[in-house]
């Protein structure tokens, strides 16, 4: 193992293909883009959870979370570290922030004298989010490694190592992210298909408390910008609302909660498995207004020659024809039958944190933009005149954000609306929007002081009917 191929997390910045680097450096400015890449490689300094306000409230959840954090705080105090405490979000009435424990001071030269564990990228990102290491994530390990040995934990950035290789012989790029204690011998790590391999004792970032499964039904772990989106759409009890790309269901359940579980809420996804998982989750927390369906939303607009049916009539007709299926057989909806629509389409996800590798070049990123245009076309046709459309992504790619908004304003009878609440910053300048338009969108910058994932949100109203326009899929742009 050579130091030339090694970098610590403190000095690491995410690297993109050259054409992406050039495009994004021009959009953000080189210095700003470098700060974003550094932030993307690290988790936010807190965990954001959304309150299920149908069963509890923000203050009560803060109190319960602080009780649930007792064991984590006991371990921190035993190690001479300060305890943490959950607190209400200063702007969002149904969001609670749980800070991560401040990182400990580690001696990198000392860590690197220890035996080594090298893990794959996905495992490394999980470690940065608070996970220990399980056998299947281990790629390489030092020879003569035994349970109880202290280890340095590194991530293989090139994904070229042969599983089972001696870590000391690894020659590719690596990033040091943590230290830990082996729970298995070297031979067990590569023989086992599951089981705890390494307990992580300290990370080169903040330590998030384990919250999976905590207060199930009363809270939902959801990044802060994702919780903002439902409030921006502002669905009301009794309205007819569509979530076009709903899986895994977090935003959908938030919409239903804001609607006080009254009205009609359709949740679409093209994956049957994901829709069934959503249905199970919605049923488990008593959200009865949601109709989850397996449907590609780009194909969800019924031809104008078909009889115009309300969303409720479409659902009722499907109920009558259903036999033993778990999901309603719905092929689409009549144009202009939804009051409000949330469109959070598949995107390049360049805003997710932490990320240690991104390999998509600009041609691959452009495929997302083309797909998003098709979703946007369907959304505009399904939305009633005067209705509200919220478009959101979890990417920092301006082509999927500001430039997609510019496309929507040019091609469709849409007008940008002011958003509330405003938690993020204004849109980027010189990306197709006027200064006034850029001020109406929200861009969440990973390098900003609020320390969120990268995210984007725009809110539109539909200014006139297009029912008489022949529905056809949006044409992709070069």
Short mmCIF file of C-alpha atoms in Angstrom, two decimals:
data_model
loop_
_atom_site.label_atom_id
_atom_site.label_comp_id
_atom_site.label_asym_id
_atom_site.label_seq_id
_atom_site.Cartn_x
_atom_site.Cartn_y
_atom_site.Cartn_z
CA UNK A 1 0.00 0.00 0.00
CA UNK A 2 1.43 3.36 -1.05
CA UNK A 3 0.63 6.76 0.45
CA UNK A 4 0.45 8.21 -3.06
CA UNK A 5 -2.91 6.47 -3.59
CA UNK A 6 -4.27 7.35 -0.13
CA UNK A 7 -6.26 10.39 0.98
CA UNK A 8 -8.16 11.05 4.21
CA UNK A 9 -11.79 12.10 4.24
CA UNK A 10 -10.72 15.55 5.48
CA UNK A 11 -8.83 16.13 2.21
CA UNK A 12 -11.23 14.28 -0.08
CA UNK A 13 -13.59 15.87 -2.61
CA UNK A 14 -15.93 13.93 -4.87
CA UNK A 15 -14.63 13.61 -8.43
CA UNK A 16 -16.79 13.65 -11.56
CA UNK A 17 -16.00 12.93 -15.22
CA UNK A 18 -14.16 15.81 -16.92
CA UNK A 19 -17.14 17.10 -18.92
CA UNK A 20 -19.32 17.21 -15.79
CA UNK A 21 -16.56 19.00 -13.87
CA UNK A 22 -16.26 21.63 -16.59
CA UNK A 23 -20.02 22.18 -16.91
CA UNK A 24 -20.71 22.44 -13.18
CA UNK A 25 -17.64 24.60 -12.48
CA UNK A 26 -18.97 27.06 -15.06
CA UNK A 27 -22.47 26.99 -13.53
CA UNK A 28 -21.41 27.39 -9.89
CA UNK A 29 -17.97 28.95 -10.18
CA UNK A 30 -14.88 26.81 -9.63
CA UNK A 31 -14.40 27.62 -5.93
CA UNK A 32 -18.07 27.09 -5.06
CA UNK A 33 -18.18 23.82 -7.01
CA UNK A 34 -15.14 22.55 -5.07
CA UNK A 35 -16.94 23.27 -1.77
CA UNK A 36 -20.04 21.41 -3.00
CA UNK A 37 -17.94 18.36 -3.93
CA UNK A 38 -16.35 18.33 -0.47
CA UNK A 39 -19.76 18.56 1.19
CA UNK A 40 -21.21 15.75 -0.96
CA UNK A 41 -18.57 13.35 0.38
CA UNK A 42 -19.73 13.84 3.96
CA UNK A 43 -23.08 13.23 5.66
CA UNK A 44 -25.07 16.19 6.99
CA UNK A 45 -24.36 16.98 10.63
CA UNK A 46 -27.84 15.95 11.74
CA UNK A 47 -30.66 13.51 11.02
CA UNK A 48 -34.01 15.00 10.00
CA UNK A 49 -37.20 13.20 11.02
CA UNK A 50 -40.76 14.10 10.12
CA UNK A 51 -43.53 13.92 12.71
CA UNK A 52 -46.66 11.91 11.95
CA UNK A 53 -48.99 14.65 13.12
CA UNK A 54 -52.01 12.34 12.90
CA UNK A 55 -50.78 10.56 16.05
CA UNK A 56 -48.41 12.98 17.83
CA UNK A 57 -46.93 16.47 17.65
CA UNK A 58 -43.50 18.04 17.33
CA UNK A 59 -42.98 18.77 21.04
CA UNK A 60 -44.04 15.29 22.12
CA UNK A 61 -41.75 13.67 19.55
CA UNK A 62 -38.78 15.77 20.69
CA UNK A 63 -39.34 14.51 24.24
CA UNK A 64 -39.68 10.88 23.18
CA UNK A 65 -36.61 11.06 20.93
CA UNK A 66 -34.48 12.43 23.73
CA UNK A 67 -35.51 9.45 25.87
CA UNK A 68 -34.69 7.12 22.95
CA UNK A 69 -31.22 8.71 22.71
CA UNK A 70 -30.35 7.74 26.30
CA UNK A 71 -28.23 4.69 25.41
CA UNK A 72 -26.38 6.56 22.64
CA UNK A 73 -25.65 9.44 25.00
CA UNK A 74 -24.48 7.05 27.71
CA UNK A 75 -21.91 5.65 25.29
CA UNK A 76 -20.82 9.16 24.30
CA UNK A 77 -20.36 10.23 27.90
CA UNK A 78 -18.42 7.06 28.71
CA UNK A 79 -16.01 8.06 25.94
CA UNK A 80 -15.72 11.59 27.31
CA UNK A 81 -17.93 13.07 24.59
CA UNK A 82 -20.81 15.51 25.01
CA UNK A 83 -24.38 14.16 24.74
CA UNK A 84 -26.75 15.23 21.99
CA UNK A 85 -30.39 16.36 22.11
CA UNK A 86 -33.18 16.44 19.52
CA UNK A 87 -34.76 19.81 18.80
CA UNK A 88 -37.65 21.25 16.82
CA UNK A 89 -36.89 22.55 13.33
CA UNK A 90 -36.95 26.37 13.47
CA UNK A 91 -39.24 26.71 10.43
CA UNK A 92 -41.04 23.42 9.76
CA UNK A 93 -43.71 22.58 12.36
CA UNK A 94 -43.58 18.83 11.74
CA UNK A 95 -39.82 18.26 11.51
CA UNK A 96 -37.38 17.39 14.30
CA UNK A 97 -33.59 17.61 13.97
CA UNK A 98 -31.32 15.12 15.73
CA UNK A 99 -27.72 16.38 15.69
CA UNK A 100 -24.90 13.94 15.14
CA UNK A 101 -22.21 13.68 17.79
CA UNK A 102 -19.23 15.93 17.00
CA UNK A 103 -16.32 14.00 15.55
CA UNK A 104 -13.47 12.97 17.79
CA UNK A 105 -9.89 14.03 17.20
CA UNK A 106 -8.03 11.20 15.51
CA UNK A 107 -4.36 10.78 14.69
CA UNK A 108 -4.20 9.65 11.08
CA UNK A 109 -0.55 8.48 11.30
CA UNK A 110 -1.49 6.37 14.32
CA UNK A 111 -4.53 4.86 12.57
CA UNK A 112 -2.45 3.95 9.53
CA UNK A 113 -0.04 1.87 11.66
CA UNK A 114 -2.92 -0.55 12.32
CA UNK A 115 -4.10 -3.45 10.24
CA UNK A 116 -6.35 -2.44 7.36
CA UNK A 117 -9.85 -3.16 6.14
CA UNK A 118 -10.81 -1.98 2.65
CA UNK A 119 -14.51 -1.85 1.82
CA UNK A 120 -16.52 -1.13 -1.31
CA UNK A 121 -18.06 2.25 -2.02
CA UNK A 122 -21.60 1.40 -0.87
CA UNK A 123 -20.32 -0.02 2.40
CA UNK A 124 -18.12 3.03 2.93
CA UNK A 125 -21.03 5.40 2.43
CA UNK A 126 -23.08 3.38 4.94
CA UNK A 127 -20.22 3.65 7.47
CA UNK A 128 -20.25 7.44 7.07
CA UNK A 129 -24.00 7.39 7.78
CA UNK A 130 -23.43 5.51 11.05
CA UNK A 131 -23.32 1.82 10.12
CA UNK A 132 -20.89 -0.87 11.23
CA UNK A 133 -19.29 -3.15 8.61
CA UNK A 134 -20.76 -6.50 7.67
CA UNK A 135 -18.91 -9.32 5.98
CA UNK A 136 -20.23 -8.80 2.46
CA UNK A 137 -18.92 -5.23 2.36
CA UNK A 138 -15.29 -6.21 3.01
CA UNK A 139 -13.10 -6.26 -0.10
CA UNK A 140 -9.59 -6.58 1.35
CA UNK A 141 -8.08 -7.21 4.78
CA UNK A 142 -4.60 -7.35 6.26
CA UNK A 143 -3.11 -10.76 6.83
CA UNK A 144 -3.29 -12.39 10.29
CA UNK A 145 -6.30 -10.25 11.24
CA UNK A 146 -8.07 -11.55 14.34
CA UNK A 147 -11.17 -10.57 16.34
CA UNK A 148 -10.36 -7.66 18.65
CA UNK A 149 -7.68 -6.17 16.40
CA UNK A 150 -7.88 -2.42 15.87
CA UNK A 151 -8.17 -1.56 12.17
CA UNK A 152 -8.04 1.38 9.80
CA UNK A 153 -11.10 1.48 7.51
CA UNK A 154 -10.58 2.58 3.92
CA UNK A 155 -12.77 2.71 0.83
CA UNK A 156 -11.73 1.32 -2.56
CA UNK A 157 -12.51 4.20 -4.95
CA UNK A 158 -11.66 2.37 -8.17
CA UNK A 159 -13.64 -0.81 -7.42
CA UNK A 160 -10.93 -2.91 -9.04
CA UNK A 161 -9.71 -4.90 -6.04
CA UNK A 162 -10.18 -8.65 -5.99
CA UNK A 163 -12.18 -9.69 -2.94
CA UNK A 164 -9.91 -11.44 -0.48
CA UNK A 165 -6.74 -9.56 -1.44
CA UNK A 166 -4.28 -8.64 1.31
CA UNK A 167 -5.05 -4.99 2.08
CA UNK A 168 -1.35 -4.16 2.21
CA UNK A 169 -1.06 -5.15 -1.47
CA UNK A 170 -3.89 -2.89 -2.66
CA UNK A 171 -2.55 -0.33 -5.17
CA UNK A 172 -5.67 1.61 -6.23
CA UNK A 173 -7.07 4.88 -4.90
CA UNK A 174 -8.36 4.76 -1.33
CA UNK A 175 -9.90 7.15 1.17
CA UNK A 176 -9.50 6.71 4.93
CA UNK A 177 -12.90 7.18 6.61
CA UNK A 178 -12.81 5.57 10.07
CA UNK A 179 -11.22 3.26 12.61
CA UNK A 180 -12.75 0.16 14.16
CA UNK A 181 -12.33 -3.19 15.87
CA UNK A 182 -12.50 -6.50 14.02
CA UNK A 183 -15.35 -8.79 15.07
CA UNK A 184 -14.25 -11.65 12.80
CA UNK A 185 -10.98 -13.18 11.72
CA UNK A 186 -9.75 -12.47 8.20
CA UNK A 187 -10.73 -15.93 6.97
CA UNK A 188 -14.22 -15.61 8.45
CA UNK A 189 -14.80 -12.28 6.71
CA UNK A 190 -14.30 -13.79 3.28
CA UNK A 191 -16.02 -17.07 4.05
CA UNK A 192 -19.14 -15.62 5.65
CA UNK A 193 -22.06 -14.28 3.61
CA UNK A 194 -23.41 -12.22 6.50
CA UNK A 195 -22.60 -11.13 10.03
CA UNK A 196 -20.81 -8.26 11.75
CA UNK A 197 -17.21 -8.02 10.55
CA UNK A 198 -16.02 -4.73 12.07
CA UNK A 199 -17.40 -2.48 14.79
CA UNK A 200 -16.75 1.13 13.84
CA UNK A 201 -15.38 3.02 16.86
CA UNK A 202 -14.74 6.48 15.36
CA UNK A 203 -15.27 8.21 12.03
CA UNK A 204 -13.54 11.09 10.29
CA UNK A 205 -16.91 12.84 10.34
CA UNK A 206 -19.75 13.37 12.80
CA UNK A 207 -21.43 10.29 14.35
CA UNK A 208 -25.15 9.90 13.66
CA UNK A 209 -27.21 8.05 16.28
CA UNK A 210 -28.95 4.83 15.13
CA UNK A 211 -32.62 5.70 14.57
CA UNK A 212 -33.88 2.94 12.27
CA UNK A 213 -37.03 1.48 13.78
CA UNK A 214 -37.17 4.09 16.56
CA UNK A 215 -40.71 5.35 17.33
CA UNK A 216 -42.10 3.59 14.26
CA UNK A 217 -45.43 5.06 13.19
CA UNK A 218 -44.77 8.32 15.00
CA UNK A 219 -41.95 9.56 12.79
CA UNK A 220 -40.41 9.06 9.37
CA UNK A 221 -36.73 9.61 8.61
CA UNK A 222 -36.73 12.13 5.78
CA UNK A 223 -34.20 14.70 4.60
CA UNK A 224 -35.26 18.25 5.40
CA UNK A 225 -35.74 19.41 1.76
CA UNK A 226 -37.99 16.40 1.09
CA UNK A 227 -40.20 17.52 3.99
CA UNK A 228 -40.32 21.07 2.59
CA UNK A 229 -41.84 19.83 -0.69
CA UNK A 230 -45.19 18.70 0.71
CA UNK A 231 -45.62 22.00 2.56
CA UNK A 232 -44.89 23.90 -0.65
CA UNK A 233 -47.59 21.93 -2.49
CA UNK A 234 -49.90 22.64 0.48
CA UNK A 235 -52.59 19.99 -0.17
CA UNK A 236 -55.88 20.52 1.63
CA UNK A 237 -58.43 18.10 3.04
CA UNK A 238 -60.87 16.98 0.34
CA UNK A 239 -58.63 17.77 -2.64
CA UNK A 240 -57.64 15.38 -5.41
CA UNK A 241 -53.86 15.01 -5.45
CA UNK A 242 -51.36 12.97 -7.48
CA UNK A 243 -47.85 11.88 -6.52
CA UNK A 244 -46.45 10.83 -9.90
CA UNK A 245 -43.28 9.05 -8.73
CA UNK A 246 -44.20 8.09 -5.20
CA UNK A 247 -41.84 5.31 -4.07
CA UNK A 248 -40.72 4.78 -1.36
CA UNK A 249 -43.73 6.75 -0.09
CA UNK A 250 -42.30 9.30 2.33
CA UNK A 251 -43.57 12.36 0.49
CA UNK A 252 -46.90 10.64 -0.23
CA UNK A 253 -47.49 9.89 3.45
CA UNK A 254 -46.61 13.52 4.25
CA UNK A 255 -49.19 14.74 1.72
CA UNK A 256 -51.85 12.48 3.23
CA UNK A 257 -51.01 13.75 6.71
CA UNK A 258 -51.31 17.39 5.62
CA UNK A 259 -54.67 16.49 4.04
CA UNK A 260 -55.75 15.16 7.47
CA UNK A 261 -56.35 11.81 5.77
CA UNK A 262 -59.33 13.31 3.90
CA UNK A 263 -59.67 13.50 0.12
CA UNK A 264 -58.17 11.47 -2.72
CA UNK A 265 -54.44 10.87 -3.11
CA UNK A 266 -53.09 8.71 -5.94
CA UNK A 267 -49.54 7.35 -5.62
CA UNK A 268 -47.91 5.99 -8.78
CA UNK A 269 -44.79 3.98 -9.46
CA UNK A 270 -43.85 1.70 -12.35
CA UNK A 271 -42.45 -0.99 -10.03
CA UNK A 272 -45.06 -3.42 -8.68
CA UNK A 273 -42.76 -4.41 -5.83
CA UNK A 274 -42.29 -0.79 -4.74
CA UNK A 275 -46.01 -0.07 -4.96
CA UNK A 276 -46.83 -3.10 -2.82
CA UNK A 277 -44.22 -2.00 -0.26
CA UNK A 278 -45.78 1.47 -0.20
CA UNK A 279 -49.25 0.02 0.22
CA UNK A 280 -48.09 -2.05 3.17
CA UNK A 281 -46.52 1.01 4.78
CA UNK A 282 -49.57 3.23 4.21
CA UNK A 283 -51.86 0.54 5.64
CA UNK A 284 -49.62 0.11 8.69
CA UNK A 285 -49.98 3.77 9.69
CA UNK A 286 -53.67 4.05 8.82
CA UNK A 287 -53.50 6.33 5.78
CA UNK A 288 -56.75 5.39 4.07
CA UNK A 289 -57.01 8.12 1.39
CA UNK A 290 -54.05 6.84 -0.66
CA UNK A 291 -54.63 4.74 -3.78
CA UNK A 292 -51.27 3.20 -4.72
CA UNK A 293 -51.13 1.99 -8.31
CA UNK A 294 -48.57 0.45 -10.60
CA UNK A 295 -48.37 2.94 -13.45
CA UNK A 296 -45.68 4.60 -15.53
CA UNK A 297 -46.72 8.21 -15.06
CA UNK A 298 -45.38 9.20 -18.49
CA UNK A 299 -48.15 6.97 -19.90
CA UNK A 300 -50.85 8.06 -17.46
CA UNK A 301 -52.88 10.46 -19.65
CA UNK A 302 -55.91 8.85 -21.27
CA UNK A 303 -56.65 9.94 -24.87
CA UNK A 304 -59.00 12.91 -25.17
CA UNK A 305 -61.41 10.79 -27.22
CA UNK A 306 -62.13 8.71 -24.10
CA UNK A 307 -64.99 9.68 -21.82
CA UNK A 308 -63.91 12.24 -19.26
CA UNK A 309 -64.06 10.63 -15.82
CA UNK A 310 -63.19 12.13 -12.50
CA UNK A 311 -60.33 10.53 -10.59
CA UNK A 312 -62.88 9.18 -8.11
CA UNK A 313 -64.87 7.60 -10.96
CA UNK A 314 -61.73 5.98 -12.38
CA UNK A 315 -60.92 4.49 -8.97
CA UNK A 316 -64.51 3.31 -8.44
CA UNK A 317 -64.58 1.63 -11.86
CA UNK A 318 -61.32 -0.16 -11.11
CA UNK A 319 -62.72 -1.35 -7.77
CA UNK A 320 -65.64 -2.95 -9.60
CA UNK A 321 -63.41 -4.85 -12.02
CA UNK A 322 -60.79 -5.95 -9.47
CA UNK A 323 -60.87 -9.64 -8.62
CA UNK A 324 -58.05 -10.86 -6.37
CA UNK A 325 -55.41 -8.29 -7.29
CA UNK A 326 -53.77 -6.38 -4.46
CA UNK A 327 -53.52 -3.28 -6.66
CA UNK A 328 -56.22 -1.55 -8.68
CA UNK A 329 -55.97 -2.06 -12.47
CA UNK A 330 -55.81 1.59 -13.55
CA UNK A 331 -54.33 2.47 -16.95
CA UNK A 332 -54.49 6.24 -16.64
CA UNK A 333 -56.60 9.30 -15.91
CA UNK A 334 -58.55 11.87 -17.90
CA UNK A 335 -56.80 15.15 -18.64
CA UNK A 336 -57.19 17.99 -16.17
CA UNK A 337 -58.70 16.04 -13.27
CA UNK A 338 -56.18 16.66 -10.44
CA UNK A 339 -56.18 19.71 -8.16
CA UNK A 340 -52.53 19.36 -7.19
CA UNK A 341 -49.61 17.27 -8.43
CA UNK A 342 -46.23 16.45 -6.96
CA UNK A 343 -43.64 15.51 -9.58
CA UNK A 344 -40.41 14.24 -8.04
CA UNK A 345 -39.16 12.31 -11.08
CA UNK A 346 -36.20 9.96 -11.40
CA UNK A 347 -33.09 12.12 -11.45
CA UNK A 348 -29.31 11.86 -11.39
CA UNK A 349 -29.37 12.04 -7.55
CA UNK A 350 -26.19 14.13 -7.52
CA UNK A 351 -27.33 15.79 -4.31
CA UNK A 352 -27.40 12.69 -2.10
CA UNK A 353 -24.92 12.59 0.78
CA UNK A 354 -22.54 11.04 1.47
CA UNK A 355 -21.26 9.94 -1.94
CA UNK A 356 -17.69 8.85 -2.65
CA UNK A 357 -17.92 8.02 -6.37
CA UNK A 358 -19.95 9.40 -9.28
CA UNK A 359 -19.27 8.08 -12.78
CA UNK A 360 -22.03 9.60 -14.96
CA UNK A 361 -20.80 11.83 -17.79
CA UNK A 362 -22.87 14.62 -19.37
CA UNK A 363 -24.41 12.38 -22.03
CA UNK A 364 -25.71 10.07 -19.30
CA UNK A 365 -26.99 13.03 -17.28
CA UNK A 366 -28.83 14.32 -20.34
CA UNK A 367 -30.87 11.12 -20.41
CA UNK A 368 -32.42 12.14 -17.09
CA UNK A 369 -33.39 15.53 -18.48
CA UNK A 370 -35.07 13.92 -21.47
CA UNK A 371 -37.02 11.55 -19.22
CA UNK A 372 -38.06 14.39 -16.92
CA UNK A 373 -39.54 16.29 -19.86
CA UNK A 374 -41.86 13.34 -20.49
CA UNK A 375 -43.01 13.31 -16.87
CA UNK A 376 -43.54 17.07 -17.01
CA UNK A 377 -45.69 16.76 -20.13
CA UNK A 378 -47.95 14.25 -18.39
CA UNK A 379 -48.16 16.38 -15.26
CA UNK A 380 -49.32 19.43 -17.20
CA UNK A 381 -52.03 17.46 -19.01
CA UNK A 382 -53.35 15.89 -15.80
CA UNK A 383 -53.44 19.16 -13.83
CA UNK A 384 -56.63 21.23 -13.72
CA UNK A 385 -56.46 24.86 -14.88
CA UNK A 386 -55.63 26.90 -11.80
CA UNK A 387 -54.13 23.82 -10.16
CA UNK A 388 -50.72 23.58 -8.50
CA UNK A 389 -47.72 21.57 -9.67
CA UNK A 390 -44.56 21.16 -7.58
CA UNK A 391 -41.47 19.83 -9.34
CA UNK A 392 -38.53 18.63 -7.26
CA UNK A 393 -35.25 16.74 -7.63
CA UNK A 394 -32.42 15.58 -5.39
CA UNK A 395 -29.66 16.71 -7.74
CA UNK A 396 -27.30 19.67 -8.13
CA UNK A 397 -27.42 19.43 -11.93
CA UNK A 398 -28.75 22.76 -13.33
CA UNK A 399 -30.03 21.00 -16.47
CA UNK A 400 -32.48 19.04 -14.32
CA UNK A 401 -33.32 22.05 -12.16
CA UNK A 402 -33.29 25.66 -13.35
CA UNK A 403 -33.12 24.74 -17.04
CA UNK A 404 -36.00 22.27 -16.63
CA UNK A 405 -38.09 25.06 -15.12
CA UNK A 406 -37.19 27.29 -18.06
CA UNK A 407 -38.29 24.52 -20.42
CA UNK A 408 -41.62 24.16 -18.60
CA UNK A 409 -42.33 27.88 -18.71
CA UNK A 410 -41.52 28.01 -22.42
CA UNK A 411 -43.53 24.97 -23.51
CA UNK A 412 -46.62 24.99 -21.27
CA UNK A 413 -49.17 27.43 -19.80
CA UNK A 414 -47.41 27.48 -16.45
CA UNK A 415 -46.44 30.33 -14.16
CA UNK A 416 -44.05 30.20 -11.23
CA UNK A 417 -45.49 30.84 -7.78
CA UNK A 418 -43.87 32.09 -4.60
CA UNK A 419 -43.10 29.25 -2.20
CA UNK A 420 -43.81 28.87 1.48
CA UNK A 421 -42.02 27.87 3.58
CA UNK A 422 -38.69 29.08 2.19
CA UNK A 423 -35.78 27.14 3.67
CA UNK A 424 -33.40 26.95 0.70
CA UNK A 425 -31.71 29.58 -1.45
CA UNK A 426 -32.71 31.13 -4.78
CA UNK A 427 -31.98 29.41 -8.07
CA UNK A 428 -28.71 29.78 -9.94
CA UNK A 429 -28.35 32.84 -12.19
CA UNK A 430 -27.78 32.56 -15.94
CA UNK A 431 -29.42 29.12 -16.18
CA UNK A 432 -32.42 30.10 -18.28
CA UNK A 433 -34.41 31.95 -15.62
CA UNK A 434 -34.81 35.67 -15.08
CA UNK A 435 -33.68 36.99 -11.67
CA UNK A 436 -37.34 37.25 -10.67
CA UNK A 437 -38.00 33.66 -11.69
CA UNK A 438 -34.84 32.36 -10.01
CA UNK A 439 -35.97 34.03 -6.78
CA UNK A 440 -39.16 31.92 -6.79
CA UNK A 441 -37.48 28.51 -6.86
CA UNK A 442 -35.63 26.87 -3.95
CA UNK A 443 -32.16 25.40 -4.35
CA UNK A 444 -30.66 23.50 -1.43
CA UNK A 445 -26.88 23.69 -1.58
CA UNK A 446 -24.91 20.99 0.32
CA UNK A 447 -22.15 23.49 1.08
CA UNK A 448 -24.51 26.06 2.66
CA UNK A 449 -24.70 26.59 6.42
CA UNK A 450 -28.04 24.73 6.69
CA UNK A 451 -26.11 21.57 5.74
CA UNK A 452 -28.71 19.67 3.70
CA UNK A 453 -28.57 17.30 0.78
CA UNK A 454 -28.52 18.88 -2.67
CA UNK A 455 -32.12 19.48 -3.71
CA UNK A 456 -34.33 21.67 -5.89
CA UNK A 457 -38.00 22.69 -5.78
CA UNK A 458 -40.22 24.75 -8.11
CA UNK A 459 -43.92 25.58 -7.74
CA UNK A 460 -46.18 26.29 -10.73
CA UNK A 461 -49.79 27.14 -11.39
CA UNK A 462 -51.50 26.20 -14.67
CA UNK A 463 -52.87 29.32 -16.30
CA UNK A 464 -55.27 27.85 -18.88
CA UNK A 465 -56.81 24.63 -20.17
CA UNK A 466 -55.04 22.48 -22.73
CA UNK A 467 -57.76 19.83 -22.90
CA UNK A 468 -58.26 20.44 -26.61
CA UNK A 469 -54.57 19.94 -27.32
CA UNK A 470 -53.76 16.50 -28.65
CA UNK A 471 -51.90 14.65 -25.89
CA UNK A 472 -48.61 13.28 -27.13
CA UNK A 473 -45.37 12.51 -25.31
CA UNK A 474 -42.95 15.37 -25.03
CA UNK A 475 -40.19 15.36 -27.59
CA UNK A 476 -36.71 14.96 -26.24
CA UNK A 477 -34.22 17.71 -26.81
CA UNK A 478 -30.69 17.31 -27.96
#
